[in-house]
Short mmCIF file of C-alpha atoms in Angstrom, two decimals:
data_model
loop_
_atom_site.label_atom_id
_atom_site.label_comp_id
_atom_site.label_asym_id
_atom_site.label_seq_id
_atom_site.Cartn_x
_atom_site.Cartn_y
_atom_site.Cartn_z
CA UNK B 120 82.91 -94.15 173.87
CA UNK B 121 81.81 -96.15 176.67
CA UNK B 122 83.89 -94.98 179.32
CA UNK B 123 82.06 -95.69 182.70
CA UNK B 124 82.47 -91.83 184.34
CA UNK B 125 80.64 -91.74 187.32
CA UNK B 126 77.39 -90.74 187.67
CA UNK B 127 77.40 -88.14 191.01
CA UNK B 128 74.90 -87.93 193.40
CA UNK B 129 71.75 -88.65 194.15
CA UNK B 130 71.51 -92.89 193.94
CA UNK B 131 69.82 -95.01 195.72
CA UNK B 132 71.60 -97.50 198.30
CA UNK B 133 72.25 -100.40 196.10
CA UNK B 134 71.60 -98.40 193.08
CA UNK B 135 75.25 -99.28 191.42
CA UNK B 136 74.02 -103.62 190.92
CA UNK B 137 71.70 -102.29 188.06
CA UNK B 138 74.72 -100.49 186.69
CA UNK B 139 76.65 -103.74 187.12
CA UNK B 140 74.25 -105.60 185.63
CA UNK B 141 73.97 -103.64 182.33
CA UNK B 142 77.62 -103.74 182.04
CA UNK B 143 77.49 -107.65 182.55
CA UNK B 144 74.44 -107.53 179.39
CA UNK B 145 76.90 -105.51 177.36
CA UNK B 146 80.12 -107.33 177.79
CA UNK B 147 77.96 -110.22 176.41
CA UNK B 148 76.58 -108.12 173.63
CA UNK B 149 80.21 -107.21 173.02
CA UNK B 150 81.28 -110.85 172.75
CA UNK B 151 77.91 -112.16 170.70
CA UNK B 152 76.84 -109.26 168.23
CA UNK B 153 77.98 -109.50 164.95
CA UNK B 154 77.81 -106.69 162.48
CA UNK B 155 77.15 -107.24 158.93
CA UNK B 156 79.74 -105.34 157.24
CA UNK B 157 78.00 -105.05 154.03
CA UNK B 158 74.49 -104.16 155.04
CA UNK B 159 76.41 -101.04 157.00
CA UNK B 160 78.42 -100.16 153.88
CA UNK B 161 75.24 -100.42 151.95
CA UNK B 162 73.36 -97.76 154.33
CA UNK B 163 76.00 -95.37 154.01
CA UNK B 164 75.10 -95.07 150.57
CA UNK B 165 71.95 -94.73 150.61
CA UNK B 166 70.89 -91.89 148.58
CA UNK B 167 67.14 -91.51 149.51
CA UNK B 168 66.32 -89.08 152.36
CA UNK B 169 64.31 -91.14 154.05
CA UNK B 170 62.66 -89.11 156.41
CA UNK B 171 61.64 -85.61 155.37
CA UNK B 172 63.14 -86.10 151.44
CA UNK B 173 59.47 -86.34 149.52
CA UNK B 174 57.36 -84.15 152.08
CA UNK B 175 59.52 -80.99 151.80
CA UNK B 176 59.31 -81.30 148.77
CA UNK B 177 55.07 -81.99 148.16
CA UNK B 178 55.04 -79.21 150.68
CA UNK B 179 56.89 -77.06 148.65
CA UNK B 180 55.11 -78.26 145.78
CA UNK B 181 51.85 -76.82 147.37
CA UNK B 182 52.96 -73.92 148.42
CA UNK B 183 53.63 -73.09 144.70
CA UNK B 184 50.27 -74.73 143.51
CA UNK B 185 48.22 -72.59 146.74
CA UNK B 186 50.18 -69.32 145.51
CA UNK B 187 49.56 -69.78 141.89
CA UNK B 188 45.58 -70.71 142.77
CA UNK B 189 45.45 -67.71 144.70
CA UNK B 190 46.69 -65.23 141.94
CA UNK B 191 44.19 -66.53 139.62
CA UNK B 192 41.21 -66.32 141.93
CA UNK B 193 42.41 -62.74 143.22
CA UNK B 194 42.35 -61.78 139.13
CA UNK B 195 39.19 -63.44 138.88
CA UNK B 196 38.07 -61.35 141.71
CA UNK B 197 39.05 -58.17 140.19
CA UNK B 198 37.41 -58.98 137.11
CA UNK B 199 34.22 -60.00 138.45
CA UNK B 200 33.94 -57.74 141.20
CA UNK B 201 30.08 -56.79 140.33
CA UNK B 202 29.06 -60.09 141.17
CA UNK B 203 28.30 -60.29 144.58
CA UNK B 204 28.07 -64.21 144.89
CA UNK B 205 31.54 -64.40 143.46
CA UNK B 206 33.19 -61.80 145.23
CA UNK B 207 32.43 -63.57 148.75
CA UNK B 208 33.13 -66.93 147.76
CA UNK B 209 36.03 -65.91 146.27
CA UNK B 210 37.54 -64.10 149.14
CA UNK B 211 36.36 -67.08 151.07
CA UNK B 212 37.87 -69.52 149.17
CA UNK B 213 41.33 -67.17 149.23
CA UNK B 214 40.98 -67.11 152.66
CA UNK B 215 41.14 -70.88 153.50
CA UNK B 216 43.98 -71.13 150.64
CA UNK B 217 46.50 -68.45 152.54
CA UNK B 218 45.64 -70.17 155.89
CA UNK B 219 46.73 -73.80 154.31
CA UNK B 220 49.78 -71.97 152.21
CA UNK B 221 50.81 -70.88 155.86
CA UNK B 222 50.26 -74.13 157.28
CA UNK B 223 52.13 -75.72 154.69
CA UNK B 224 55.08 -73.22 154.53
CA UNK B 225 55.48 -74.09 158.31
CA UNK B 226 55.42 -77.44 158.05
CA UNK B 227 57.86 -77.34 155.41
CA UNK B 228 60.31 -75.06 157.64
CA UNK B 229 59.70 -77.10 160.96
CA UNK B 230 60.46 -80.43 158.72
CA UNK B 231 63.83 -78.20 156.89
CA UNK B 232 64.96 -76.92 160.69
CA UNK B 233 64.35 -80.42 162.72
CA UNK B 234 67.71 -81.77 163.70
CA UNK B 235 68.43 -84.75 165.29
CA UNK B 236 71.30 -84.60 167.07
CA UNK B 237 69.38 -81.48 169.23
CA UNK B 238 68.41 -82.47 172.79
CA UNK B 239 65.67 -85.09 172.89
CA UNK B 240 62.69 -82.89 174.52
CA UNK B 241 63.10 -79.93 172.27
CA UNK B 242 63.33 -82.46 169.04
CA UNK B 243 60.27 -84.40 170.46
CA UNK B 244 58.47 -81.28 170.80
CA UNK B 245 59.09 -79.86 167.33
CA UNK B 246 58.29 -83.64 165.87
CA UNK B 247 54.69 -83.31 167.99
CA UNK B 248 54.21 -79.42 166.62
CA UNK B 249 55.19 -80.81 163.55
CA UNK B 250 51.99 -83.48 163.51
CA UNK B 251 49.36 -80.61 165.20
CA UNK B 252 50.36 -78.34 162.11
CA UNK B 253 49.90 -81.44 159.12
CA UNK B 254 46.40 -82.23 161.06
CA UNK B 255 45.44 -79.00 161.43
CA UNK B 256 45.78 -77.50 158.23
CA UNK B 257 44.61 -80.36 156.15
CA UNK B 258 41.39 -80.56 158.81
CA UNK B 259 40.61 -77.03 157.92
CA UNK B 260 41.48 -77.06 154.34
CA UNK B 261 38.50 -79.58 154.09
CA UNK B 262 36.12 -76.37 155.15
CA UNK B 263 36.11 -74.61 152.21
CA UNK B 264 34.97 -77.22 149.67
CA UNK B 265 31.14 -76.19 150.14
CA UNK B 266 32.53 -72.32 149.30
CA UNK B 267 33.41 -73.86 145.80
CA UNK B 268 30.19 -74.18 143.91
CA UNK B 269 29.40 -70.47 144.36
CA UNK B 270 32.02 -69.24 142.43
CA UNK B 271 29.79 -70.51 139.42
CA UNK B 272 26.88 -68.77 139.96
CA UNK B 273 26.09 -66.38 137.10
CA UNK B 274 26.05 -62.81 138.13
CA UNK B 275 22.14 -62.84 136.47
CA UNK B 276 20.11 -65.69 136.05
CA UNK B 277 17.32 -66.18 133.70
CA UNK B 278 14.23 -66.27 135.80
CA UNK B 279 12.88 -69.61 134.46
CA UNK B 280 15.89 -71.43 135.50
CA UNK B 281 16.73 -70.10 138.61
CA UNK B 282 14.71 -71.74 141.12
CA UNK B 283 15.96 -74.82 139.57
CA UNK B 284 19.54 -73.42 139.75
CA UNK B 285 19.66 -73.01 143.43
CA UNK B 286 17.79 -75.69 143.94
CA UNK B 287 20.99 -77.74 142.56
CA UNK B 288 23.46 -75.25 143.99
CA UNK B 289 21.64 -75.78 147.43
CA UNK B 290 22.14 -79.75 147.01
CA UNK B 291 25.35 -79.61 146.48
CA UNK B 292 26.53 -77.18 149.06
CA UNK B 293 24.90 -79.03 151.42
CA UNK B 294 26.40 -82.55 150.27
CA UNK B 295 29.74 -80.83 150.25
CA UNK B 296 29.19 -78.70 153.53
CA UNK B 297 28.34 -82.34 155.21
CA UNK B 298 31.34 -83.97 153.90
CA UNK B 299 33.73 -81.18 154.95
CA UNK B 300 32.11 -81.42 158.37
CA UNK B 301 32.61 -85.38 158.31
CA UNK B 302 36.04 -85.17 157.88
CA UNK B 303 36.88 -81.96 159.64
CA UNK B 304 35.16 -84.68 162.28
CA UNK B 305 36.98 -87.05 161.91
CA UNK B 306 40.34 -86.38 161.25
CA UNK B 307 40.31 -84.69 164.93
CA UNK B 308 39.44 -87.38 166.67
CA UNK B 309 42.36 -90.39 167.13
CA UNK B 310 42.55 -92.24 163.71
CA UNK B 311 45.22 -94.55 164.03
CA UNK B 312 42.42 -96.89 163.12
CA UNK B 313 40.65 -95.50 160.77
CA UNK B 314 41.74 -97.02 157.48
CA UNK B 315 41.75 -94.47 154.41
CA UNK B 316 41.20 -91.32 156.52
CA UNK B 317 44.42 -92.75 158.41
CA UNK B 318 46.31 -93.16 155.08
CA UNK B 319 45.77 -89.81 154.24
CA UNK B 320 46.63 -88.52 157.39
CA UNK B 321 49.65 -90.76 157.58
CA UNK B 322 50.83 -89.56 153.81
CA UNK B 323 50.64 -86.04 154.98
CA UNK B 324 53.02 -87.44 158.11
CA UNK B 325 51.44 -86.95 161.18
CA UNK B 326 48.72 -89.49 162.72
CA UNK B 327 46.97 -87.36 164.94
CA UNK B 328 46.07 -83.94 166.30
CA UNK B 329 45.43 -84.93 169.94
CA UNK B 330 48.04 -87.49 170.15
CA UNK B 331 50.52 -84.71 169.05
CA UNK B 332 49.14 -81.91 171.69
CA UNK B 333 49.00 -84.85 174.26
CA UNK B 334 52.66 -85.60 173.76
CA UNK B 335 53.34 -81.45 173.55
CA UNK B 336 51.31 -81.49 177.15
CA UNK B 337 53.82 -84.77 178.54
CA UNK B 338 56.91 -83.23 177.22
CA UNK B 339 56.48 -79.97 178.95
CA UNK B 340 55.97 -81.67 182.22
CA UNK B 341 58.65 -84.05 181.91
CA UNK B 342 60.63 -80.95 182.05
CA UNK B 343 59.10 -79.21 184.92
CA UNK B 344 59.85 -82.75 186.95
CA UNK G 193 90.34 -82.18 155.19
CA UNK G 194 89.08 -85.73 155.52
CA UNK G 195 87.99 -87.27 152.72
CA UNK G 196 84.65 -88.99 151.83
CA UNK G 197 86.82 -92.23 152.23
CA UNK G 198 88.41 -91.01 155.43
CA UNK G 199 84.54 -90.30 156.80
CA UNK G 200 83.20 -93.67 155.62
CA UNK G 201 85.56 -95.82 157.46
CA UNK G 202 85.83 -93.05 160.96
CA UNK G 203 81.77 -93.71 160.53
CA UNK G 204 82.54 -97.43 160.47
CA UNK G 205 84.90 -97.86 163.21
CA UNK G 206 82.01 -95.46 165.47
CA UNK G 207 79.40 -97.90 164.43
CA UNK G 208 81.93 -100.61 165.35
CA UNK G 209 82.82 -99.13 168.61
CA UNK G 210 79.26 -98.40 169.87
CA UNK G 211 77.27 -101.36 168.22
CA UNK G 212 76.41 -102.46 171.98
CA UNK G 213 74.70 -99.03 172.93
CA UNK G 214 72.52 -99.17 169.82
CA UNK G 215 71.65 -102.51 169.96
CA UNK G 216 70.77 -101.89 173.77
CA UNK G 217 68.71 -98.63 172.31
CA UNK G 218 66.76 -100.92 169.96
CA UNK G 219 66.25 -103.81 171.71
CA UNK G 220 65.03 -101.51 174.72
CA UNK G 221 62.64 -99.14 172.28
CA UNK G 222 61.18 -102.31 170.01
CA UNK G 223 60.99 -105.51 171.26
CA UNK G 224 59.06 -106.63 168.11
CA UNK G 225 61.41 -108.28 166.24
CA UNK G 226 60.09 -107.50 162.57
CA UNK G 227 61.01 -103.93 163.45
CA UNK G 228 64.27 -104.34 164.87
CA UNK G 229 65.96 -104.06 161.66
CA UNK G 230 63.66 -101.06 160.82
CA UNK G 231 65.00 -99.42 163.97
CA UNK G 232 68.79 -99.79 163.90
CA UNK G 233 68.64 -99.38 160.04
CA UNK G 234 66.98 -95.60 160.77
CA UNK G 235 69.26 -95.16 163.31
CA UNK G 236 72.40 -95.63 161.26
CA UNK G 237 71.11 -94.14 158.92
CA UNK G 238 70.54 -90.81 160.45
CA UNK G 239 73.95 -91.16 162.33
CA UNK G 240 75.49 -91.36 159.25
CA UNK G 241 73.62 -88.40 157.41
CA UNK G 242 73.67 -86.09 160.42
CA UNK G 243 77.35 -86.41 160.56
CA UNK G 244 77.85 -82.62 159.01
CA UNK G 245 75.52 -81.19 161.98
CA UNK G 246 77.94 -82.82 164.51
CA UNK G 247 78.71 -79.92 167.05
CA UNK G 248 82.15 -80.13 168.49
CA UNK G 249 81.43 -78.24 171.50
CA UNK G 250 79.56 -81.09 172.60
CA UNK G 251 80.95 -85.07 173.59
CA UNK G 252 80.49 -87.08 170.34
CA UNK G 253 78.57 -89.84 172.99
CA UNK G 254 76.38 -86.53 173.62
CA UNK G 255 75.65 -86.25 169.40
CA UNK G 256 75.06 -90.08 168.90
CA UNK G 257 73.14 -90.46 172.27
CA UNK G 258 70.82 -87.66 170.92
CA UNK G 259 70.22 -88.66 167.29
CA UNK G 260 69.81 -92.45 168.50
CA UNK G 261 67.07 -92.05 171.13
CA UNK G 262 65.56 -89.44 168.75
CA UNK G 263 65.19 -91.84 165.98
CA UNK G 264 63.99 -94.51 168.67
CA UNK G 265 61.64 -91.88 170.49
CA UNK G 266 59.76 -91.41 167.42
CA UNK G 267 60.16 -95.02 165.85
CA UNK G 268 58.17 -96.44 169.79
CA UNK G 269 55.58 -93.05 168.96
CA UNK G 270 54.80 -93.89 165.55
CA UNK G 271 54.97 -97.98 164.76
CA UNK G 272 55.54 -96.84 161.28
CA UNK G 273 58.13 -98.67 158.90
CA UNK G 274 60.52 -96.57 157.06
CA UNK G 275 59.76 -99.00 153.94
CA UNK G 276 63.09 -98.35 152.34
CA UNK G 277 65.38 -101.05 154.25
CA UNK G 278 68.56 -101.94 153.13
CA UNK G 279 68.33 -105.64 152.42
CA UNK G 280 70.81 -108.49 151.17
CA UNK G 281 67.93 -111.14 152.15
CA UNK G 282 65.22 -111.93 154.39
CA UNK G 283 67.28 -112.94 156.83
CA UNK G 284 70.28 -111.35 156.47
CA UNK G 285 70.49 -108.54 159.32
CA UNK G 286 72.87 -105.46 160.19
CA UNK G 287 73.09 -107.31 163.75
CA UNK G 288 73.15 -110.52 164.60
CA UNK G 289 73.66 -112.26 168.44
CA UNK G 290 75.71 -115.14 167.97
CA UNK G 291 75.57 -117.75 170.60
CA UNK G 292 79.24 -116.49 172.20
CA UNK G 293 78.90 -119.72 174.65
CA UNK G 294 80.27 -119.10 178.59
CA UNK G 295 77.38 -116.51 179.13
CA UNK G 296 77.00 -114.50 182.45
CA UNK G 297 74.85 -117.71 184.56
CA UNK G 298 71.63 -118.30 184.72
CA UNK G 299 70.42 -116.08 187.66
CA UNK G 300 72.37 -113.03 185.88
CA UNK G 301 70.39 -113.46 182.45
CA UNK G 302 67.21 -114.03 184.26
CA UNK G 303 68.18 -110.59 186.62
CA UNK G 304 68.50 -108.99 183.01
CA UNK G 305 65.89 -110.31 181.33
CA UNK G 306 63.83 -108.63 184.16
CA UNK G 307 65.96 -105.28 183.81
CA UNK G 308 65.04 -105.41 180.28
CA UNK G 309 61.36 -106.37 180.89
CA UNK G 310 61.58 -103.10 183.70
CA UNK G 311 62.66 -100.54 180.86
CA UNK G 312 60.50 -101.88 178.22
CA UNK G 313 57.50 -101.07 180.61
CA UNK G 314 58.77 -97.22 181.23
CA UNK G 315 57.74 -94.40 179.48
CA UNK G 316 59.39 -93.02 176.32
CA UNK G 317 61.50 -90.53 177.96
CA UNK G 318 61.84 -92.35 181.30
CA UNK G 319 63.33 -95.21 178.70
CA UNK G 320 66.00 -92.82 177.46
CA UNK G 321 66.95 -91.60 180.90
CA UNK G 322 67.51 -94.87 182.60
CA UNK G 323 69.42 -96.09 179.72
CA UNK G 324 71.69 -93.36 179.56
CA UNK G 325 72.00 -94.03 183.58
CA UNK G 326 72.71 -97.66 183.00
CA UNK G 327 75.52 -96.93 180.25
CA UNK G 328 77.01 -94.61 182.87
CA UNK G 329 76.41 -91.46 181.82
CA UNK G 330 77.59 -88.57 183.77
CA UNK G 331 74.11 -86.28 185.23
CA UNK G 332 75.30 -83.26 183.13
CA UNK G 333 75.58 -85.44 179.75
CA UNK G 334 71.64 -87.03 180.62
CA UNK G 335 70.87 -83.63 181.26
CA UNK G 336 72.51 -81.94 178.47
CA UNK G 337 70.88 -85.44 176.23
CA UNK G 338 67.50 -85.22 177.41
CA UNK G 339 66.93 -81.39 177.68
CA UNK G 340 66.03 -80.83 181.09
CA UNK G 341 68.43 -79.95 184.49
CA UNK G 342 70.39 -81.84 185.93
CA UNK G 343 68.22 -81.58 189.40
CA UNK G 344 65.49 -83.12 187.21
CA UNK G 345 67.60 -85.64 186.26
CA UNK G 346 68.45 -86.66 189.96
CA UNK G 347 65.05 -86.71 190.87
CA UNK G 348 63.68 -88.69 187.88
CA UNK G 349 66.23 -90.92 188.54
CA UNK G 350 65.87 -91.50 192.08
CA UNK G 351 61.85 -92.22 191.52
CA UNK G 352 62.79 -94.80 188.82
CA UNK G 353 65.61 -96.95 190.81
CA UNK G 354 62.89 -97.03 193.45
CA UNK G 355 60.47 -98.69 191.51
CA UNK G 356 62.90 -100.38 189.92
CA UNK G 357 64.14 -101.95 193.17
CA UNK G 358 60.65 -102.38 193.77
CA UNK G 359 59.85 -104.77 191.26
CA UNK G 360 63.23 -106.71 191.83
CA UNK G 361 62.65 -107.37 195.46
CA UNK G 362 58.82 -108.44 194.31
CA UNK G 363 59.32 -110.88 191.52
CA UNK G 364 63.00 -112.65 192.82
CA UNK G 365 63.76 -110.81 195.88
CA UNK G 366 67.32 -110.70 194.46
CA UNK G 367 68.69 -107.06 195.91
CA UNK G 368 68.27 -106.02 199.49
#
């Protein structure tokens, strides 16, 4: 496969002694490296996809779970429809889900449709979009958790218990609304070192939003020159 | 029609023949050596399995060139281990440099050493262009590798030899 074909135009004077010298590194590569045999056998029969195997299929997973959540809340919805409170935290709440069940769907098509043996910048490029899309959707998922505790309130509450009631349902919407802030927050920001906000960023496999655009940004210009 | 027998040992003899390129791909994207055998593992690995998507309107260096630096590309981006290594024992690896005695001379392996030292400083896709210059790859197979034209190729290329040069004729003052 190595065949030495000429490289054209466009060299420096001299240009041809790094050339030389690489083929003097791989003649001595050729002579030295050994290949273990089995190992190589062993990888050939490998049966886990290692890459994209588990994702596609947790992405699938939640695309499922996301639709089936959505039917339920959308029957709720329908049923409940004289309760004001309910009705827009619902919709809310179905909101955020379709956004997430369309950032998972794409994910799950870019990670089905990436192939390898494409050219490196467009690969690169669909790896990066890949990463923006995991951040981005599990950033914004995080958004809706405050929404949550307003699908329980009662249509009519009793009037000695509802001061209380809000009182409670204020608390916890504003715990909630903090923490979906918080990570919103954070999991824009680079987290390579952030220990379990990394993990979970890692397990959904990207690392990080800006990294991902940054590389998008380099890739682009590597190809204007 | 091959069979799975016939593919196993055409893979085998491909591995074989281009063992020097990917250990020249590795050794260029990770210089740590814990994640050497991460690296080339990956790499075979998705040789092996992307065999079915292999394109014969384009040079089979073309196809392994592309899934290679891929695999290395995003191996140097991430620093994540695969975690699923083939392993016989700790230190049992796919490849192994074996001291083949009568090497190239002592000036040559120091001018490579600082060759190597040059591309492990370059950029991710700078990385990939050089070494597909250094393994003598014609402009429109870089080009048709890499994505971009092969102008951009000439011009990339011509920026990197100069620094390149640059660096050799500060540190040894060996060319020119």
């Amino acid at each position: 496969m190595n065949t030495g074909q000429s490289t054209g135009g466009g060299q420096l004077p001299g240009a041809d002694e790094f050339q030389q010298l690489w083929k003097v590194y791989d003649e001595k590569l050729q002579r030295s490296l050994r290949l273990n045999q089995e190992l190589l056998t062993r990888i050939q029969h490998r049966k886990v996809r290692v890459s994209f195997g588990w994702q596609i299929a947790f992405k699938l997973m939640v695309v499922g779970l996301g639709i089936g959540c959505n039917v339920v809340l959308g029957s709720l919805l329908w049923h409940f429809h004289d309760n004001p409170v309910f009705v827009v935290a619902a919709a809310l709440i179905i909101g955020f889900m379709s956004f997430a069940i369309a950032g998972y769907f794409m994910q799950f098509l870019l990670m089905v449709n990436i192939n390898l043996s494409k050219n490196i910048l467009d690969t690169q490029k669909q790896l990066a979009g890949l990463e923006a899309i995991i951040v981005r959707t599990l950033r914004v998922s995080f958004l809706q958790a405050p929404v949550w505790p307003f699908l329980f309130v009662p249509r009519v509450l009793p009037a000695d218990v509802a001061a209380r009631y809000w009182l409670i349902e204020a608390v916890v919407t504003i715990v909630l609304a903090a923490a979906a802030i918080w990570l919103y927050r954070r999991i824009t920001v680079r987290n390579a070192a952030g220990g379990w906000v990394k993990k979970m960023v890692d397990n959904e496999g990207g690392k990080s939003i800006a990294r991902a655009r940054a590389f998008i940004k380099e890739l682009e210009e590597y190809k204007k020159g | 029609m091959s069979s799975p027998n016939d593919k196993q040992t055409a893979f085998l003899q491909l591995i074989r023949d281009n063992k020097g390129i990917l250990y020249k791909i590795c050794h260029s994207y990770c210089r740590n050596k814990d994640d050497h055998e991460d690296l080339m593992q990956e790499m075979i690995y998705q040789l092996w399995r992307s065999g079915e998507q292999y394109d014969p309107h384009f040079k089979l260096s073309t196809w392994m060139y592309r899934i290679a630096l891929n695999v290395a590309i995003s191996f140097y981006r991430k620093q994540t281990r695969s975690g699923v290594r083939v392993a016989l024992g700790a230190e049992v690896h796919l490849m192994e440099l074996e001291d083949p005695g009568g090497g190239p001379g002592e000036a040559l392996e120091e001018k490579i050493d600082l060759l190597q030292q040059f591309i492990a400083g370059l950029g991710e896709l700078d990385k990939a262009l050089m070494i597909l210059y250094l393994e003598e790859r014609p402009y429109r197979e870089i080009a048709e590798i890499l994505g971009i034209t092969e102008t951009n190729v000439a011009t990339k290329l011509s920026r990197i030899k100069g620094r390149l040069k640059q660096q050799f004729e500060q540190s040894k003052n060996l060319f020119l």
